[in-house]
CSV table of C-alpha atoms in Angstrom, one decimal:
chain,number,residue,atom,x,y,z
A,1458,UNK,CA,62.3,-73.2,-21.4
A,1459,UNK,CA,60.7,-71.5,-24.4
A,1460,UNK,CA,57.3,-73.1,-23.6
A,1461,UNK,CA,57.5,-71.7,-20.0
A,1462,UNK,CA,58.3,-68.3,-21.4
A,1463,UNK,CA,55.3,-68.5,-23.8
A,1464,UNK,CA,53.1,-69.6,-20.9
A,1465,UNK,CA,54.3,-66.7,-18.7
A,1466,UNK,CA,53.6,-64.2,-21.5
A,1467,UNK,CA,50.1,-65.7,-22.1
A,1468,UNK,CA,49.3,-65.5,-18.4
A,1469,UNK,CA,50.5,-61.8,-18.3
A,1470,UNK,CA,48.1,-61.0,-21.2
A,1471,UNK,CA,45.2,-62.8,-19.6
A,1472,UNK,CA,45.3,-60.6,-16.5
A,1473,UNK,CA,45.8,-57.2,-18.2
A,1474,UNK,CA,42.3,-57.1,-19.7
A,1475,UNK,CA,43.9,-55.7,-22.9
A,1476,UNK,CA,41.1,-56.7,-25.2
A,1477,UNK,CA,38.8,-54.3,-23.5
A,1478,UNK,CA,38.6,-50.5,-23.6
A,1479,UNK,CA,37.4,-50.1,-20.0
A,1480,UNK,CA,39.3,-52.1,-17.4
A,1481,UNK,CA,39.0,-52.5,-13.6
A,1482,UNK,CA,41.2,-54.3,-11.1
A,1483,UNK,CA,42.0,-53.9,-7.4
A,1484,UNK,CA,44.9,-52.3,-5.7
A,1485,UNK,CA,48.6,-52.6,-6.4
A,1486,UNK,CA,48.4,-55.6,-8.7
A,1487,UNK,CA,45.7,-53.9,-10.6
A,1488,UNK,CA,48.0,-50.9,-11.2
A,1489,UNK,CA,50.9,-53.2,-12.1
A,1490,UNK,CA,48.8,-55.2,-14.6
A,1491,UNK,CA,46.7,-52.4,-16.2
A,1492,UNK,CA,48.7,-49.2,-16.0
A,1493,UNK,CA,51.5,-50.1,-18.5
A,1494,UNK,CA,48.9,-50.9,-21.3
A,1495,UNK,CA,46.3,-48.2,-20.5
A,1496,UNK,CA,46.1,-44.6,-21.8
A,1497,UNK,CA,45.0,-43.3,-18.4
A,1498,UNK,CA,44.6,-44.7,-14.9
A,1499,UNK,CA,41.9,-43.5,-12.4
A,1500,UNK,CA,42.6,-44.2,-8.7
A,1501,UNK,CA,39.4,-44.6,-6.6
A,1502,UNK,CA,39.7,-44.4,-2.9
A,1503,UNK,CA,36.3,-43.1,-1.8
A,1504,UNK,CA,36.9,-43.2,2.0
A,1505,UNK,CA,38.9,-41.1,1.9
A,1506,UNK,CA,42.0,-40.3,-0.2
A,1507,UNK,CA,40.4,-39.5,-3.6
A,1508,UNK,CA,37.5,-37.7,-2.1
A,1509,UNK,CA,40.0,-35.5,-0.2
A,1510,UNK,CA,42.0,-34.9,-3.3
A,1511,UNK,CA,38.8,-33.8,-5.2
A,1512,UNK,CA,37.8,-31.4,-2.5
A,1513,UNK,CA,41.3,-29.9,-2.0
A,1514,UNK,CA,42.1,-29.5,-5.7
A,1515,UNK,CA,38.6,-28.1,-6.4
A,1516,UNK,CA,39.6,-25.4,-4.0
A,1517,UNK,CA,42.8,-25.0,-6.1
A,1518,UNK,CA,45.1,-26.5,-3.4
A,1519,UNK,CA,48.0,-28.8,-4.5
A,1520,UNK,CA,48.1,-32.3,-3.1
A,1521,UNK,CA,51.3,-34.3,-2.9
A,1522,UNK,CA,50.5,-38.0,-2.3
A,1523,UNK,CA,52.9,-39.9,0.0
A,1524,UNK,CA,52.6,-43.6,0.9
A,1525,UNK,CA,53.9,-43.6,4.5
A,1526,UNK,CA,52.9,-41.9,7.7
A,1527,UNK,CA,56.3,-41.8,9.4
A,1528,UNK,CA,59.1,-39.3,9.9
A,1529,UNK,CA,60.0,-39.5,6.3
A,1530,UNK,CA,56.6,-37.8,5.5
A,1531,UNK,CA,57.7,-34.7,7.4
A,1532,UNK,CA,61.0,-34.7,5.6
A,1533,UNK,CA,59.3,-35.1,2.2
A,1534,UNK,CA,56.9,-32.2,3.0
A,1535,UNK,CA,59.8,-30.0,3.8
A,1536,UNK,CA,61.5,-30.9,0.5
A,1537,UNK,CA,58.5,-29.9,-1.6
A,1538,UNK,CA,57.7,-26.8,0.6
A,1539,UNK,CA,54.4,-28.2,1.7
A,1540,UNK,CA,52.4,-28.6,4.8
A,1541,UNK,CA,52.0,-32.2,6.1
A,1542,UNK,CA,48.5,-33.4,6.7
A,1543,UNK,CA,47.8,-34.6,10.3
A,1544,UNK,CA,47.5,-38.3,11.1
A,1545,UNK,CA,44.7,-37.4,13.4
A,1546,UNK,CA,41.5,-36.8,11.5
A,1547,UNK,CA,40.4,-34.4,14.2
A,1548,UNK,CA,43.4,-32.1,13.9
A,1549,UNK,CA,44.1,-29.7,11.0
A,1550,UNK,CA,44.1,-30.9,7.4
A,1551,UNK,CA,43.9,-34.7,7.2
A,1552,UNK,CA,42.3,-37.7,5.4
A,1553,UNK,CA,39.0,-36.3,6.7
A,1554,UNK,CA,37.2,-34.8,3.7
A,1555,UNK,CA,35.5,-32.3,6.0
A,1556,UNK,CA,38.8,-30.9,7.1
A,1557,UNK,CA,39.6,-29.8,3.6
A,1558,UNK,CA,36.3,-28.1,2.7
A,1559,UNK,CA,37.8,-24.6,3.3
A,1560,UNK,CA,41.4,-25.2,2.4
A,1561,UNK,CA,42.8,-22.0,0.8
A,1562,UNK,CA,43.8,-21.9,-2.9
A,1563,UNK,CA,47.5,-22.4,-3.4
A,1564,UNK,CA,47.9,-24.5,-0.3
A,1565,UNK,CA,50.6,-27.2,-0.8
A,1566,UNK,CA,49.7,-30.3,1.2
A,1567,UNK,CA,51.4,-33.7,1.6
A,1568,UNK,CA,48.7,-36.3,2.1
A,1569,UNK,CA,50.0,-39.6,3.4
A,1570,UNK,CA,47.8,-42.6,2.5
A,1571,UNK,CA,48.8,-46.3,2.3
A,1572,UNK,CA,46.1,-46.9,-0.3
A,1573,UNK,CA,45.3,-44.0,-2.7
A,1574,UNK,CA,48.7,-42.3,-2.4
A,1575,UNK,CA,50.7,-45.5,-2.7
A,1576,UNK,CA,48.8,-46.5,-5.9
A,1577,UNK,CA,49.1,-43.1,-7.4
A,1578,UNK,CA,52.9,-43.3,-7.1
A,1579,UNK,CA,53.0,-46.7,-8.8
A,1580,UNK,CA,51.3,-45.7,-12.1
A,1581,UNK,CA,54.7,-44.3,-13.2
A,1582,UNK,CA,54.5,-42.6,-16.6
A,1583,UNK,CA,50.8,-43.4,-17.3
A,1584,UNK,CA,48.6,-40.3,-16.9
A,1585,UNK,CA,46.7,-40.6,-13.6
A,1586,UNK,CA,43.5,-39.0,-12.2
A,1587,UNK,CA,41.8,-39.2,-8.8
A,1588,UNK,CA,38.2,-40.3,-8.9
A,1589,UNK,CA,35.3,-40.6,-6.4
A,1590,UNK,CA,31.5,-40.4,-6.4
A,1591,UNK,CA,31.6,-36.6,-6.3
A,1592,UNK,CA,33.3,-36.2,-9.7
A,1593,UNK,CA,32.6,-39.4,-11.6
A,1594,UNK,CA,30.8,-37.6,-14.5
A,1595,UNK,CA,33.5,-35.0,-14.9
A,1596,UNK,CA,36.1,-37.7,-15.0
A,1597,UNK,CA,34.2,-39.6,-17.6
A,1598,UNK,CA,34.1,-36.5,-19.8
A,1599,UNK,CA,37.8,-35.8,-19.5
A,1600,UNK,CA,39.5,-39.3,-19.3
A,1601,UNK,CA,38.9,-40.1,-23.0
A,1602,UNK,CA,41.1,-37.1,-23.9
A,1603,UNK,CA,44.0,-39.3,-23.0
A,1604,UNK,CA,42.9,-42.2,-25.1
A,1605,UNK,CA,40.3,-45.0,-25.3
A,1606,UNK,CA,42.1,-47.5,-23.0
A,1607,UNK,CA,41.0,-46.5,-19.5
A,1608,UNK,CA,41.9,-48.4,-16.3
A,1609,UNK,CA,39.9,-47.8,-13.2
A,1610,UNK,CA,41.6,-49.0,-9.9
A,1611,UNK,CA,39.5,-49.4,-6.8
A,1612,UNK,CA,42.1,-49.0,-4.0
A,1613,UNK,CA,40.6,-51.1,-1.3
A,1614,UNK,CA,41.6,-51.1,2.3
A,1615,UNK,CA,43.9,-53.3,4.5
A,1616,UNK,CA,43.3,-56.1,7.0
A,1617,UNK,CA,45.3,-56.2,10.2
A,1618,UNK,CA,47.9,-58.4,8.5
A,1619,UNK,CA,48.4,-55.9,5.7
A,1620,UNK,CA,46.6,-57.9,3.0
A,1621,UNK,CA,44.1,-56.2,0.7
A,1622,UNK,CA,40.5,-55.8,1.9
A,1623,UNK,CA,38.3,-55.2,-1.2
A,1624,UNK,CA,36.2,-52.2,-0.1
A,1625,UNK,CA,32.6,-51.8,-1.2
A,1626,UNK,CA,32.8,-48.0,-1.4
A,1627,UNK,CA,35.7,-48.2,-3.9
A,1628,UNK,CA,33.9,-50.8,-6.0
A,1629,UNK,CA,30.8,-48.6,-6.3
A,1630,UNK,CA,33.0,-45.5,-6.9
A,1631,UNK,CA,34.8,-47.3,-9.8
A,1632,UNK,CA,31.4,-48.5,-11.1
A,1633,UNK,CA,30.1,-44.9,-11.0
A,1634,UNK,CA,32.9,-43.7,-13.2
A,1635,UNK,CA,32.8,-46.6,-15.6
A,1636,UNK,CA,29.0,-46.2,-16.0
A,1637,UNK,CA,29.6,-42.8,-17.6
A,1638,UNK,CA,32.3,-44.0,-20.0
A,1639,UNK,CA,31.9,-45.3,-23.5
A,1640,UNK,CA,33.7,-48.4,-24.7
A,1641,UNK,CA,33.9,-52.1,-24.3
A,1642,UNK,CA,33.7,-53.2,-20.7
A,1643,UNK,CA,35.8,-56.0,-19.2
A,1644,UNK,CA,33.7,-58.4,-17.1
A,1645,UNK,CA,35.4,-56.9,-14.0
A,1646,UNK,CA,34.4,-53.4,-15.1
A,1647,UNK,CA,30.9,-54.5,-16.0
A,1648,UNK,CA,30.5,-56.0,-12.5
A,1649,UNK,CA,31.5,-52.7,-10.9
A,1650,UNK,CA,28.9,-50.8,-13.1
A,1651,UNK,CA,26.2,-53.3,-12.0
A,1652,UNK,CA,27.0,-52.7,-8.3
A,1653,UNK,CA,26.7,-48.9,-8.8
A,1654,UNK,CA,23.5,-49.2,-10.7
A,1655,UNK,CA,22.0,-51.3,-7.9
A,1656,UNK,CA,22.8,-48.7,-5.2
A,1657,UNK,CA,22.9,-45.4,-7.0
A,1658,UNK,CA,19.6,-44.2,-5.6
A,1659,UNK,CA,20.5,-44.7,-2.0
A,1660,UNK,CA,24.3,-44.0,-1.9
A,1661,UNK,CA,24.2,-42.1,1.4
A,1662,UNK,CA,22.5,-44.9,3.3
A,1663,UNK,CA,24.5,-47.6,1.6
A,1664,UNK,CA,27.8,-45.9,2.3
A,1665,UNK,CA,26.9,-45.6,6.0
A,1666,UNK,CA,26.1,-49.3,6.1
A,1667,UNK,CA,29.2,-50.6,4.4
A,1668,UNK,CA,32.1,-51.7,6.7
A,1669,UNK,CA,34.3,-48.7,6.0
A,1670,UNK,CA,31.4,-46.3,6.5
A,1671,UNK,CA,30.4,-47.9,9.8
A,1672,UNK,CA,34.0,-47.7,11.0
A,1673,UNK,CA,34.2,-43.9,10.3
A,1674,UNK,CA,30.8,-43.3,11.9
A,1675,UNK,CA,31.9,-45.2,15.0
A,1676,UNK,CA,34.9,-42.9,15.2
A,1677,UNK,CA,32.8,-39.8,14.9
A,1678,UNK,CA,33.2,-39.0,11.2
A,1679,UNK,CA,29.6,-39.3,9.9
A,1680,UNK,CA,30.0,-36.0,7.9
A,1681,UNK,CA,33.0,-37.5,6.0
A,1682,UNK,CA,30.8,-40.4,4.8
A,1683,UNK,CA,28.0,-38.0,3.8
A,1684,UNK,CA,30.5,-35.8,1.9
A,1685,UNK,CA,31.9,-38.9,0.1
A,1686,UNK,CA,28.4,-40.2,-0.8
A,1687,UNK,CA,27.5,-37.0,-2.8
A,1688,UNK,CA,27.1,-38.0,-6.5
A,1689,UNK,CA,28.2,-35.7,-9.3
A,1690,UNK,CA,28.5,-32.5,-7.3
A,1691,UNK,CA,31.9,-31.5,-8.7
A,1692,UNK,CA,33.4,-30.8,-12.1
A,1693,UNK,CA,36.9,-31.0,-10.7
A,1694,UNK,CA,39.3,-33.5,-12.4
A,1695,UNK,CA,42.4,-33.9,-10.2
A,1696,UNK,CA,45.4,-34.7,-12.5
A,1697,UNK,CA,48.7,-36.1,-11.1
A,1698,UNK,CA,51.5,-33.9,-12.5
A,1699,UNK,CA,55.0,-33.1,-11.2
A,1700,UNK,CA,54.5,-35.3,-8.1
A,1701,UNK,CA,51.2,-33.6,-7.1
A,1702,UNK,CA,47.5,-33.6,-7.9
A,1703,UNK,CA,46.2,-30.4,-9.2
A,1704,UNK,CA,42.8,-29.3,-10.7
A,1705,UNK,CA,43.0,-29.9,-14.4
A,1706,UNK,CA,41.4,-26.5,-14.9
A,1707,UNK,CA,44.6,-25.0,-13.4
A,1708,UNK,CA,47.0,-26.6,-15.9
């Protein structure tokens, strides 16, 4: 029995990348393994949750992540005295980054997302930031304030059966952030950096050609992809605090 416990403990340590300063792992299991032993977690959901959070909080709006798009979302929005984002990207505020470009300061918005929102709410007590291509440099300047152990979590998307679909745009977003950070990279983090360095000079075209980008373009949201592809155009660092993301400059 004791040998099984030792093996379980060893396997747990193997997957937490604890010997490295800069860590990177996908989705819910990435949060579960890395968040408890990291000083700060950065959630990366480029198309579109974390890009939406950056744009909204840069305008000094307050974004409440919520994991489900059902009736409970409306009830939650009411409980925090916030507006509920639309499930239709063409109506009102939504997971369309373009819909949030002119959101007024002080707006309280519940933003349901099965990826970025859900992961944010699973980091528990570990300080959490929202990252994308637009604010990768700003995040790298601010994340070390929390400590040297930094976990970057590419959210990924979902296949029809609900399983994780590793999303190219989230990997390149994670790599962009990691490329600006100082510290010992895990192999997983180094791989993300290599992907970003390969494509950094043609992000707009590449994002439009990846699967998630093509899906949005087919649905009529080319502008959302273009907004998400902009590199280092924002100094906004969205911090998760008191159940909501706010601009760190407003703390």
